[in-house]
XYZ file of C-alpha atoms in Angstrom:
676
model
C 115.897 42.870 87.697
C 117.355 39.575 88.990
C 117.906 38.715 85.091
C 119.447 42.101 84.072
C 121.704 42.047 87.247
C 123.497 38.570 86.052
C 123.696 39.892 82.406
C 124.832 43.344 82.470
C 128.218 41.991 83.876
C 128.434 39.489 81.972
C 128.532 41.664 78.887
C 130.418 44.019 80.476
C 132.942 40.996 80.647
C 132.782 40.244 77.277
C 133.568 43.073 75.870
C 136.827 43.658 77.167
C 137.432 40.227 76.662
C 136.430 40.303 73.121
C 139.138 44.081 73.263
C 142.695 42.283 73.840
C 144.627 42.212 70.998
C 145.318 38.944 70.051
C 141.631 38.434 70.394
C 141.241 40.831 67.274
C 143.961 39.475 66.315
C 142.561 35.903 65.533
C 139.471 38.086 64.952
C 140.885 39.543 61.639
C 142.661 36.093 60.374
C 139.195 34.893 60.704
C 137.754 37.429 58.463
C 140.382 37.123 55.875
C 140.291 33.265 55.809
C 136.697 33.522 55.829
C 136.993 36.120 52.827
C 139.533 33.530 51.148
C 136.901 31.282 51.288
C 133.928 33.070 50.259
C 135.159 34.065 47.009
C 135.527 30.231 45.895
C 132.004 28.839 44.812
C 130.586 25.995 46.450
C 133.417 25.599 50.002
C 131.110 28.407 52.172
C 131.334 28.321 55.659
C 130.786 24.454 56.294
C 134.053 23.763 53.964
C 135.777 26.793 55.559
C 135.318 25.978 59.157
C 136.575 22.830 58.645
C 139.011 23.507 57.337
C 139.783 25.030 60.359
C 138.327 22.296 63.132
C 141.420 20.283 63.879
C 143.368 23.177 64.741
C 140.790 23.929 67.631
C 142.484 21.276 69.480
C 143.546 22.638 72.975
C 143.555 26.392 71.113
C 142.807 29.239 74.136
C 138.608 29.211 73.889
C 138.775 33.114 73.173
C 141.158 32.871 70.529
C 139.451 30.092 68.726
C 135.930 31.818 69.005
C 137.254 35.060 67.223
C 138.531 32.667 64.740
C 135.918 30.896 63.911
C 133.269 33.788 64.515
C 135.481 35.781 61.917
C 135.213 33.528 59.311
C 131.717 32.998 60.243
C 130.608 36.312 59.527
C 132.417 36.972 56.609
C 131.569 34.172 54.579
C 128.441 34.611 53.534
C 129.522 38.658 52.599
C 132.558 37.722 50.780
C 130.471 34.547 48.351
C 128.072 37.682 46.907
C 131.974 37.424 44.675
C 130.823 34.807 43.054
C 127.365 35.391 42.732
C 127.920 38.426 41.210
C 130.899 37.863 38.991
C 131.007 34.285 37.821
C 126.866 34.007 37.759
C 127.450 31.087 39.957
C 126.491 30.908 43.660
C 129.131 31.484 45.750
C 127.257 28.307 48.252
C 123.410 27.453 48.925
C 122.776 30.900 50.510
C 123.986 32.810 48.024
C 121.404 31.443 44.789
C 118.890 34.173 44.471
C 121.239 37.146 44.497
C 122.620 35.399 41.100
C 119.209 35.951 39.878
C 119.902 39.661 39.391
C 122.917 40.417 40.967
C 124.944 38.993 37.155
C 122.518 40.332 35.582
C 123.481 43.665 36.838
C 126.987 42.872 36.605
C 126.884 41.860 32.860
C 125.247 45.216 32.528
C 128.826 47.136 33.911
C 127.116 47.223 37.057
C 128.802 44.965 39.276
C 130.522 47.481 41.239
C 126.656 48.782 41.911
C 125.860 45.444 42.828
C 128.240 45.000 45.248
C 127.825 47.718 46.970
C 124.245 47.162 47.477
C 125.012 43.609 48.736
C 127.830 44.762 51.277
C 125.456 46.933 52.842
C 122.957 45.276 52.835
C 125.157 42.170 54.481
C 126.091 44.807 56.592
C 123.232 45.613 57.740
C 121.778 42.202 58.385
C 124.916 41.277 60.005
C 124.447 44.057 63.533
C 120.191 42.743 63.046
C 121.485 39.859 63.678
C 123.770 40.570 66.145
C 121.027 43.380 68.099
C 118.589 40.558 68.322
C 121.032 37.366 69.744
C 121.899 40.290 71.987
C 118.281 40.691 73.241
C 116.988 37.040 72.679
C 119.787 35.819 74.938
C 118.795 37.778 78.121
C 114.792 37.053 77.967
C 115.251 33.600 76.940
C 118.015 32.267 79.255
C 115.336 31.334 82.355
C 113.011 29.617 79.731
C 116.369 27.844 78.016
C 117.488 26.415 81.736
C 114.075 25.078 82.211
C 114.415 22.815 79.324
C 114.688 19.142 80.340
C 115.392 15.701 77.778
C 112.066 15.907 76.644
C 112.622 18.953 75.332
C 115.448 18.576 73.488
C 114.848 15.510 71.865
C 111.313 17.334 70.863
C 113.868 20.627 69.147
C 115.904 18.096 68.155
C 113.387 16.246 66.195
C 112.316 20.062 64.968
C 115.576 20.900 63.461
C 115.316 17.274 61.738
C 111.974 17.960 60.287
C 111.973 21.273 59.156
C 115.833 20.268 57.646
C 114.483 17.139 55.830
C 111.209 18.607 54.647
C 112.275 22.488 53.753
C 115.866 21.114 51.741
C 114.480 20.402 48.377
C 111.676 19.990 45.416
C 110.932 16.758 46.550
C 110.576 16.512 50.098
C 110.762 12.940 50.543
C 114.813 13.428 48.704
C 115.005 15.855 51.824
C 113.342 13.170 54.337
C 115.674 10.650 53.008
C 119.062 12.045 52.505
C 118.528 13.763 56.592
C 117.834 9.894 57.420
C 121.161 8.599 55.074
C 122.939 10.904 57.201
C 122.078 10.196 60.813
C 122.526 6.360 59.346
C 125.974 7.213 58.693
C 126.139 8.958 61.797
C 125.355 5.937 64.211
C 128.647 4.181 62.235
C 130.728 2.760 65.072
C 130.335 1.481 68.695
C 127.030 3.127 70.345
C 127.066 5.701 73.266
C 124.315 3.595 75.698
C 125.273 -0.093 75.387
C 128.935 -0.116 72.932
C 127.114 -2.311 70.245
C 128.915 -1.692 67.044
C 126.343 -1.030 63.929
C 127.732 -1.310 60.393
C 131.202 -1.793 62.261
C 133.680 -4.122 62.897
C 137.108 -4.692 65.284
C 138.695 -5.791 62.610
C 138.331 -2.639 61.497
C 138.817 0.183 64.318
C 138.846 2.965 62.111
C 135.209 2.818 61.957
C 134.789 2.003 65.885
C 135.017 5.178 66.791
C 132.863 6.531 63.423
C 133.146 8.986 61.223
C 135.345 12.481 61.930
C 132.777 15.369 61.465
C 135.339 16.710 59.484
C 135.875 14.361 57.463
C 131.960 14.161 56.140
C 132.084 17.776 55.864
C 134.958 18.213 53.553
C 133.452 15.501 51.774
C 130.183 16.238 51.307
C 130.432 19.594 50.074
C 134.487 21.203 49.238
C 135.075 17.542 47.206
C 132.018 17.847 44.783
C 132.129 21.407 44.366
C 135.948 21.109 43.109
C 136.014 18.320 41.335
C 132.715 20.043 39.531
C 134.497 23.438 38.970
C 138.046 21.152 38.209
C 136.355 19.523 34.726
C 134.805 23.365 33.488
C 138.523 24.083 32.563
C 138.776 27.329 32.481
C 138.407 30.803 34.569
C 136.070 31.272 37.115
C 134.794 34.194 35.553
C 135.277 35.626 31.746
C 135.497 39.631 33.199
C 137.190 41.325 35.897
C 135.272 44.712 35.060
C 134.064 46.140 38.302
C 132.430 49.288 36.602
C 131.706 52.523 38.680
C 129.084 52.846 40.891
C 129.960 52.398 44.717
C 128.000 55.147 45.955
C 125.344 54.149 44.312
C 124.992 50.976 45.682
C 125.053 52.511 49.148
C 121.722 55.043 47.844
C 120.194 52.182 46.407
C 120.077 50.308 50.052
C 118.844 53.557 51.762
C 116.087 53.963 49.800
C 115.393 50.286 50.020
C 116.071 50.601 53.703
C 112.672 48.801 55.234
C 113.114 45.990 52.820
C 116.470 45.239 54.333
C 114.999 46.037 57.752
C 112.209 42.918 56.442
C 114.088 40.487 54.900
C 116.794 41.332 57.931
C 114.361 39.980 60.864
C 113.142 37.125 57.885
C 116.690 36.059 58.263
C 116.899 35.764 61.619
C 113.679 34.083 62.596
C 114.647 31.537 59.045
C 117.622 31.322 61.268
C 116.614 30.510 63.928
C 114.464 27.066 62.866
C 117.021 24.544 63.413
C 118.090 23.159 60.724
C 116.580 25.622 57.498
C 119.768 28.453 57.431
C 120.873 28.697 54.341
C 118.759 26.032 51.605
C 115.894 28.951 52.090
C 116.438 31.503 53.333
C 117.363 33.610 50.589
C 114.514 32.072 48.311
C 112.012 33.787 51.084
C 113.573 36.975 51.247
C 113.631 36.951 47.591
C 109.778 36.015 47.382
C 109.513 38.644 49.191
C 111.814 41.501 48.113
C 108.987 40.493 44.711
C 105.555 40.626 46.019
C 106.380 43.677 47.787
C 107.671 45.326 44.708
C 105.312 47.339 42.280
C 106.759 46.807 39.257
C 108.176 43.151 38.581
C 108.422 43.371 35.632
C 113.090 43.883 36.375
C 112.962 40.781 38.612
C 115.970 38.588 36.783
C 116.821 41.153 34.739
C 118.639 43.312 36.976
C 116.514 44.300 39.570
C 118.717 45.975 42.809
C 116.428 45.278 45.112
C 116.468 40.994 43.933
C 120.280 41.578 45.262
C 119.361 43.734 48.694
C 116.343 41.271 49.679
C 118.712 38.274 49.783
C 121.921 39.528 51.285
C 120.187 41.250 53.975
C 118.410 37.750 54.964
C 121.914 35.864 54.558
C 123.739 37.213 57.031
C 121.101 37.904 59.120
C 120.644 33.914 59.576
C 123.326 33.618 61.176
C 122.718 35.426 63.991
C 119.328 34.000 63.721
C 121.313 31.060 63.914
C 123.817 30.974 66.901
C 120.396 30.958 68.640
C 119.332 27.279 68.972
C 122.898 26.390 68.150
C 124.212 27.937 71.621
C 120.852 27.862 73.712
C 119.890 24.663 72.551
C 122.892 23.144 71.380
C 121.198 22.621 68.532
C 122.995 23.693 64.501
C 120.762 26.364 62.979
C 122.434 25.504 59.863
C 125.524 23.122 58.727
C 128.309 25.781 59.344
C 126.483 26.181 62.524
C 127.019 21.979 63.230
C 130.646 22.132 62.397
C 131.118 25.321 65.289
C 128.988 22.832 67.717
C 132.050 20.246 66.570
C 134.741 22.845 67.566
C 133.267 24.548 70.557
C 133.765 21.086 72.244
C 137.560 21.163 71.197
C 138.663 24.391 72.786
C 141.169 24.762 75.288
C 140.339 21.763 77.930
C 137.326 20.708 76.009
C 135.060 22.083 79.620
C 132.276 24.925 77.274
C 129.803 22.898 76.165
C 126.995 24.545 73.928
C 122.987 24.581 75.446
C 121.792 25.304 78.361
C 124.832 24.660 80.594
C 126.768 27.548 78.504
C 124.176 30.308 79.383
C 124.434 29.320 83.676
C 128.342 28.581 83.481
C 129.909 31.116 80.244
C 127.350 33.678 80.079
C 130.238 35.779 79.518
C 131.393 33.841 76.549
C 128.251 33.566 75.046
C 128.159 37.455 74.689
C 131.445 37.256 73.633
C 130.458 35.488 70.636
C 127.586 37.745 70.089
C 130.134 41.427 70.328
C 132.712 39.129 67.924
C 129.857 38.590 65.247
C 129.043 42.698 65.137
C 132.549 43.198 65.226
C 133.735 40.603 62.509
C 130.551 42.082 60.075
C 132.011 45.270 60.521
C 135.996 44.159 59.797
C 134.423 41.849 56.520
C 132.451 44.772 55.008
C 135.581 46.707 55.067
C 138.125 44.090 53.471
C 134.890 43.293 51.074
C 135.090 46.551 49.353
C 138.909 46.788 50.192
C 139.214 43.618 47.964
C 136.898 43.921 45.345
C 139.198 44.651 42.476
C 141.861 42.570 43.018
C 139.285 40.086 43.675
C 137.472 40.264 39.975
C 141.200 39.878 38.770
C 141.876 36.359 40.494
C 138.545 34.856 39.218
C 140.312 35.646 36.127
C 142.840 32.957 37.025
C 142.037 29.419 35.599
C 140.650 27.058 38.219
C 143.071 24.268 37.053
C 146.045 25.950 39.096
C 144.367 26.385 42.383
C 142.176 23.089 42.005
C 145.119 21.022 43.358
C 145.908 23.302 45.968
C 142.537 22.625 47.457
C 142.842 19.108 47.224
C 145.998 19.408 49.225
C 144.533 21.806 51.901
C 141.337 19.415 52.478
C 143.900 16.255 52.409
C 146.066 17.647 55.515
C 143.277 18.625 57.440
C 140.868 15.610 57.032
C 144.149 13.610 58.164
C 144.506 16.033 61.786
C 140.488 14.972 62.645
C 142.024 11.354 63.517
C 146.372 11.141 62.320
C 144.995 7.730 60.822
C 145.532 7.358 56.730
C 141.679 5.797 56.516
C 140.723 9.711 57.238
C 141.994 9.957 53.040
C 140.186 6.426 52.105
C 137.233 8.018 54.280
C 137.257 11.548 52.616
C 137.262 10.386 48.808
C 134.083 8.004 50.275
C 132.319 10.329 51.538
C 133.287 12.991 48.885
C 131.916 10.233 46.281
C 128.356 10.188 48.308
C 128.395 14.512 47.923
C 128.804 14.543 44.430
C 126.126 12.180 43.592
C 123.740 13.464 46.242
C 124.797 16.980 44.282
C 124.518 15.339 40.983
C 121.089 13.676 41.539
C 119.144 16.470 43.752
C 119.531 15.280 46.729
C 119.947 17.235 49.540
C 123.476 17.938 50.930
C 122.417 20.149 53.912
C 120.203 18.002 55.199
C 122.351 15.079 54.762
C 124.950 17.076 57.502
C 122.393 18.517 59.582
C 121.435 14.402 59.607
C 124.792 13.293 60.764
C 125.105 15.634 62.936
C 121.916 15.057 65.062
C 122.432 11.829 65.152
C 124.349 11.232 68.370
C 121.909 14.036 69.716
C 118.447 12.280 69.199
C 119.908 9.173 70.077
C 121.384 10.440 73.099
C 117.935 12.743 74.731
C 115.281 9.718 73.765
C 117.773 6.620 75.079
C 118.066 9.447 78.371
C 114.767 10.472 78.026
C 113.359 7.211 77.826
C 115.200 6.151 81.152
C 113.708 8.681 83.363
C 110.503 8.566 81.958
C 110.246 4.261 82.619
C 110.956 5.135 86.250
C 108.629 8.181 86.205
C 105.846 5.666 85.058
C 106.792 3.231 87.788
C 105.487 5.843 90.529
C 102.363 6.688 88.479
C 101.265 7.115 85.187
C 99.923 11.038 85.510
C 103.646 11.525 86.940
C 105.526 9.936 83.584
C 102.977 11.965 81.325
C 103.709 14.885 83.100
C 107.222 14.478 82.466
C 107.060 13.630 78.728
C 104.275 16.008 77.589
C 105.349 19.140 79.307
C 103.556 22.286 77.649
C 106.817 23.275 76.129
C 106.737 19.689 74.740
C 103.301 20.596 73.440
C 104.321 23.518 71.921
C 107.492 22.183 70.320
C 105.121 18.691 68.816
C 102.577 21.329 67.324
C 104.962 23.707 65.764
C 106.654 20.618 64.178
C 103.840 19.601 62.766
C 102.749 22.762 61.268
C 106.464 23.485 60.336
C 105.808 19.941 58.442
C 102.571 20.859 56.168
C 103.917 24.112 55.399
C 107.495 22.809 54.494
C 105.370 20.486 52.153
C 103.434 23.224 50.269
C 106.955 25.338 49.416
C 109.075 22.214 48.893
C 108.730 22.486 45.274
C 110.103 25.843 44.848
C 113.191 25.635 47.102
C 115.922 23.974 45.030
C 118.715 23.192 47.235
C 121.368 22.256 44.294
C 119.655 24.986 41.853
C 117.573 24.549 38.960
C 118.675 20.862 37.952
C 116.749 19.480 34.537
C 115.673 16.092 34.635
C 117.542 13.631 32.932
C 116.516 10.092 32.140
C 115.059 7.303 34.641
C 118.347 4.920 34.792
C 120.739 6.760 36.618
C 118.678 8.814 39.085
C 117.259 5.790 39.783
C 120.350 3.552 40.043
C 121.556 5.771 43.008
C 117.838 5.452 44.752
C 118.571 1.547 44.836
C 122.045 2.126 46.017
C 121.186 3.868 49.157
C 118.487 1.818 49.426
C 120.670 -1.046 49.618
C 123.089 0.722 51.789
C 119.232 1.339 54.764
C 118.326 -2.274 54.198
C 122.010 -3.971 55.491
C 121.533 -0.839 57.816
C 118.445 -2.509 59.121
C 119.691 -5.830 59.150
C 122.632 -4.547 61.439
C 120.769 -3.102 63.906
C 117.985 -6.184 63.942
C 121.452 -8.314 65.417
C 121.884 -6.186 68.293
C 120.830 -8.417 70.859
C 117.367 -7.027 73.034
C 119.004 -7.027 75.832
C 121.062 -3.931 74.518
C 117.478 -2.702 73.128
C 118.881 1.366 73.754
C 121.629 0.531 70.789
C 119.543 -0.529 68.690
C 116.207 1.505 68.870
C 117.026 4.110 67.370
C 118.710 3.001 63.977
C 115.408 0.887 63.663
C 113.349 3.615 63.786
C 116.067 5.504 60.965
C 116.300 2.813 58.845
C 112.562 1.866 59.058
C 111.689 5.966 58.028
C 114.492 6.329 55.370
C 113.264 3.019 53.384
C 109.984 3.690 53.766
C 111.106 6.889 52.167
C 113.100 4.548 49.402
C 110.319 2.941 48.262
C 107.741 5.551 47.845
C 110.594 7.577 45.492
C 111.063 4.296 43.861
C 107.168 3.966 43.074
C 107.442 7.291 41.467
C 109.672 7.219 39.759
C 108.735 4.265 37.879
C 105.197 6.136 37.327
C 106.567 9.976 36.074
C 107.844 10.828 33.252
C 111.471 11.297 32.795
C 110.758 15.205 32.551
C 109.559 14.992 36.680
C 111.740 16.860 39.052
C 112.700 13.610 40.339
C 115.088 12.948 38.373
C 116.843 16.024 38.290
C 120.348 14.854 36.706
C 123.130 17.887 36.370
C 124.911 15.172 33.981
C 122.392 15.574 31.870
C 121.898 19.336 31.319
C 124.126 22.283 32.525
C 127.592 23.273 33.042
C 128.564 19.740 34.292
C 126.769 17.891 31.512
C 129.060 20.315 29.372
C 132.202 20.109 30.979
C 135.052 19.135 28.603
C 136.562 16.724 31.467
C 134.763 13.788 32.655
C 134.013 13.254 36.136
C 136.242 9.769 37.103
C 138.731 11.159 35.010
C 138.961 14.167 37.345
C 138.403 12.248 40.203
C 141.122 10.442 39.801
C 143.537 12.652 39.864
C 142.411 13.055 43.619
C 142.640 9.336 44.419
C 146.430 9.095 42.664
C 147.257 11.703 45.503
C 145.326 9.892 48.028
C 146.722 5.887 46.847
C 150.667 7.750 46.368
C 150.626 8.610 50.082
C 150.023 5.622 51.035
C 152.801 4.300 49.612
C 155.299 6.877 49.460
C 153.965 9.464 52.553
C 152.137 12.577 51.920
C 155.141 15.236 51.076
C 156.543 12.725 48.444
C 153.334 12.176 47.463
C 152.560 15.662 47.275
C 155.685 17.146 45.251
C 154.517 13.909 42.273
C 150.940 15.275 42.785
C 151.516 18.945 42.525
C 154.397 17.849 38.999
C 152.262 15.580 36.935
C 148.882 17.560 37.516
C 150.505 21.177 36.212
C 152.426 19.698 33.454
C 149.547 17.276 32.680
C 146.302 18.758 32.927
C 147.343 22.419 33.637
C 149.688 22.254 30.842
C 152.595 24.860 32.141
C 156.049 25.167 31.896
C 158.286 23.744 33.488
C 159.332 26.463 35.186
C 156.403 27.630 36.185
C 155.604 23.843 37.659
C 158.933 23.756 39.727
C 157.896 27.526 40.901
C 154.359 26.549 42.196
C 155.322 22.912 43.370
C 158.149 24.412 46.153
C 155.576 27.321 46.952
C 152.903 24.202 47.638
C 155.241 22.190 49.811
C 156.572 24.795 51.516
C 152.991 26.047 52.703
C 152.359 22.636 53.895
C 155.717 22.566 55.952
C 155.197 25.822 57.271
C 151.229 25.025 58.482
C 152.613 21.638 59.738
C 155.480 22.811 61.084
C 153.612 26.311 62.753
C 151.279 24.094 64.330
C 152.981 21.159 65.210
C 151.180 18.746 62.955
C 151.900 15.187 61.818
C 151.498 13.926 57.851
C 150.257 10.898 56.551
C 153.003 8.674 56.424
C 153.343 6.023 53.937
C 154.432 2.248 52.931
C 158.150 3.496 52.617
C 158.289 5.097 56.232
C 157.360 2.475 57.691
C 160.544 0.423 56.169
C 163.025 3.255 56.138
C 163.822 6.722 58.615
C 163.364 9.154 56.538
C 164.130 12.985 58.263
C 161.068 15.189 58.543
C 158.835 16.343 57.206
C 159.070 13.156 54.811
C 158.861 10.490 57.773
């Protein structure tokens, strides 16, 4: 009864909080932005939230949460546009929808597929919100009992899940997570202040890399470059056809499939680190297994749309469970969400057990916002379907320069240093090659995000355990191996075993064909060389600062072991093996009319010009040159689009009181805003 007595007032307070007009306005704004992000293939919630992250500094907590939840809720719905209309996965969580959604669109039944998908997404999102409400109510006493050993184990559980279940080659997922963790340890250690892979001669690296930059570099840059290389519109046909009512009837006829797949989505979302990389395939497999006539799957079976889309949205509610209750990201987008919450207001809101203890009303506000955003998002997606279908026929060449503009501006806001842009380009290169060779980018990002919690929890748990062991061996063991820790160890081991069994059917980057041995082998050797350099660097830390070196040493050892095993496998296996996956050898990247380096050079030109003359002048030259040379537009269109782009940037910066990257020219000449 005491549990209900404390929760019911918080539920009521949360409802009153979110019904404020300002909060609803930010929620709708987030939904609209999520809709805009979701229709571009590959951007998804991670890139969308990364764009929002710089603007969270000091924002009123409830407003910021409404903005982010609006985006988080609608992206898994709006990414269906790309999957159905374009035949391109809108995000990693909508890959399975392509299998039957796109064939339906080619048959002239796009409206039916979208209608069934949106209805399923709405239902799944509401199921996720309901589950989160109930789970928080009953789990609160358990969560508040979690100590440092328990938090460390659940962090390890998240790492083991994302590493093993993130791709066809399990070792690639593990190595990608290890690489992400190593990059996350760059800079000054929290415990003893030792520098890892950094020097005071380059002050930028002392503070480590920003989550904004890593999120944009790993996900947004590779997809923008890939689409730009195609030099075509995103979709060839904007026809939707009829069948909106038929799609709803399809969902009603398969409502129990939607219920089961929503539950699957919630349960997968609860497991830290899995998220969108696996949930749609599990739901799709369940839809196939529970259908008597399986012959129509892959050719336009509506159950192949309803199943994945139900689980896709439900996972967001499930993903908020480890995010809010434990501070462990349930997916890549939740990783960004955690970083953003810490920036809101005065920075006193912290996800994890303390949030349930001190901010239960805000916790339930997130739940209500999630449910409301799903309803608003679904209605907007249906209303915008016709216009979005036409938008996808615009050549991506006209969209790409403005996306480069936005991500450069967002990256600079994370640290207000020009090096932010260089870091974005560097991490973007890593993302491009991870995507090319079928290394899991979600695993990399989760590893990056969890590197700090792993180090913090392990160091603190070690210090307390050492004190307990001094009292008695039994007291130390009792502290380290509580019943919750033992259960989590068992769950971790079982999950690893099951994950290894299922890894072959999980394709983090789609069905990437094998190429030659040379390029994947060179990429592996480059990663191994970085791991060796990190190992040597960590070993040089003095032993009296053991807390600063032990975690990097362990990560390096495991990651290097994975690289050595992968190297041995590459030497022994034929070129047709999935371990040699290479998007440049087969598929749309191989057939692209433009090469990778000439395309990436345009982004490099924007960054280099910003260093010389500042961002606004560089942006003006970049847009004119790109639209005129690369897009082949006429001068009136070039000048109009350039003026619109520069005006948008100035309006955003002025409204948000943000600066632009300065260049050498600004240090020599006193220029007026926004040129200075």
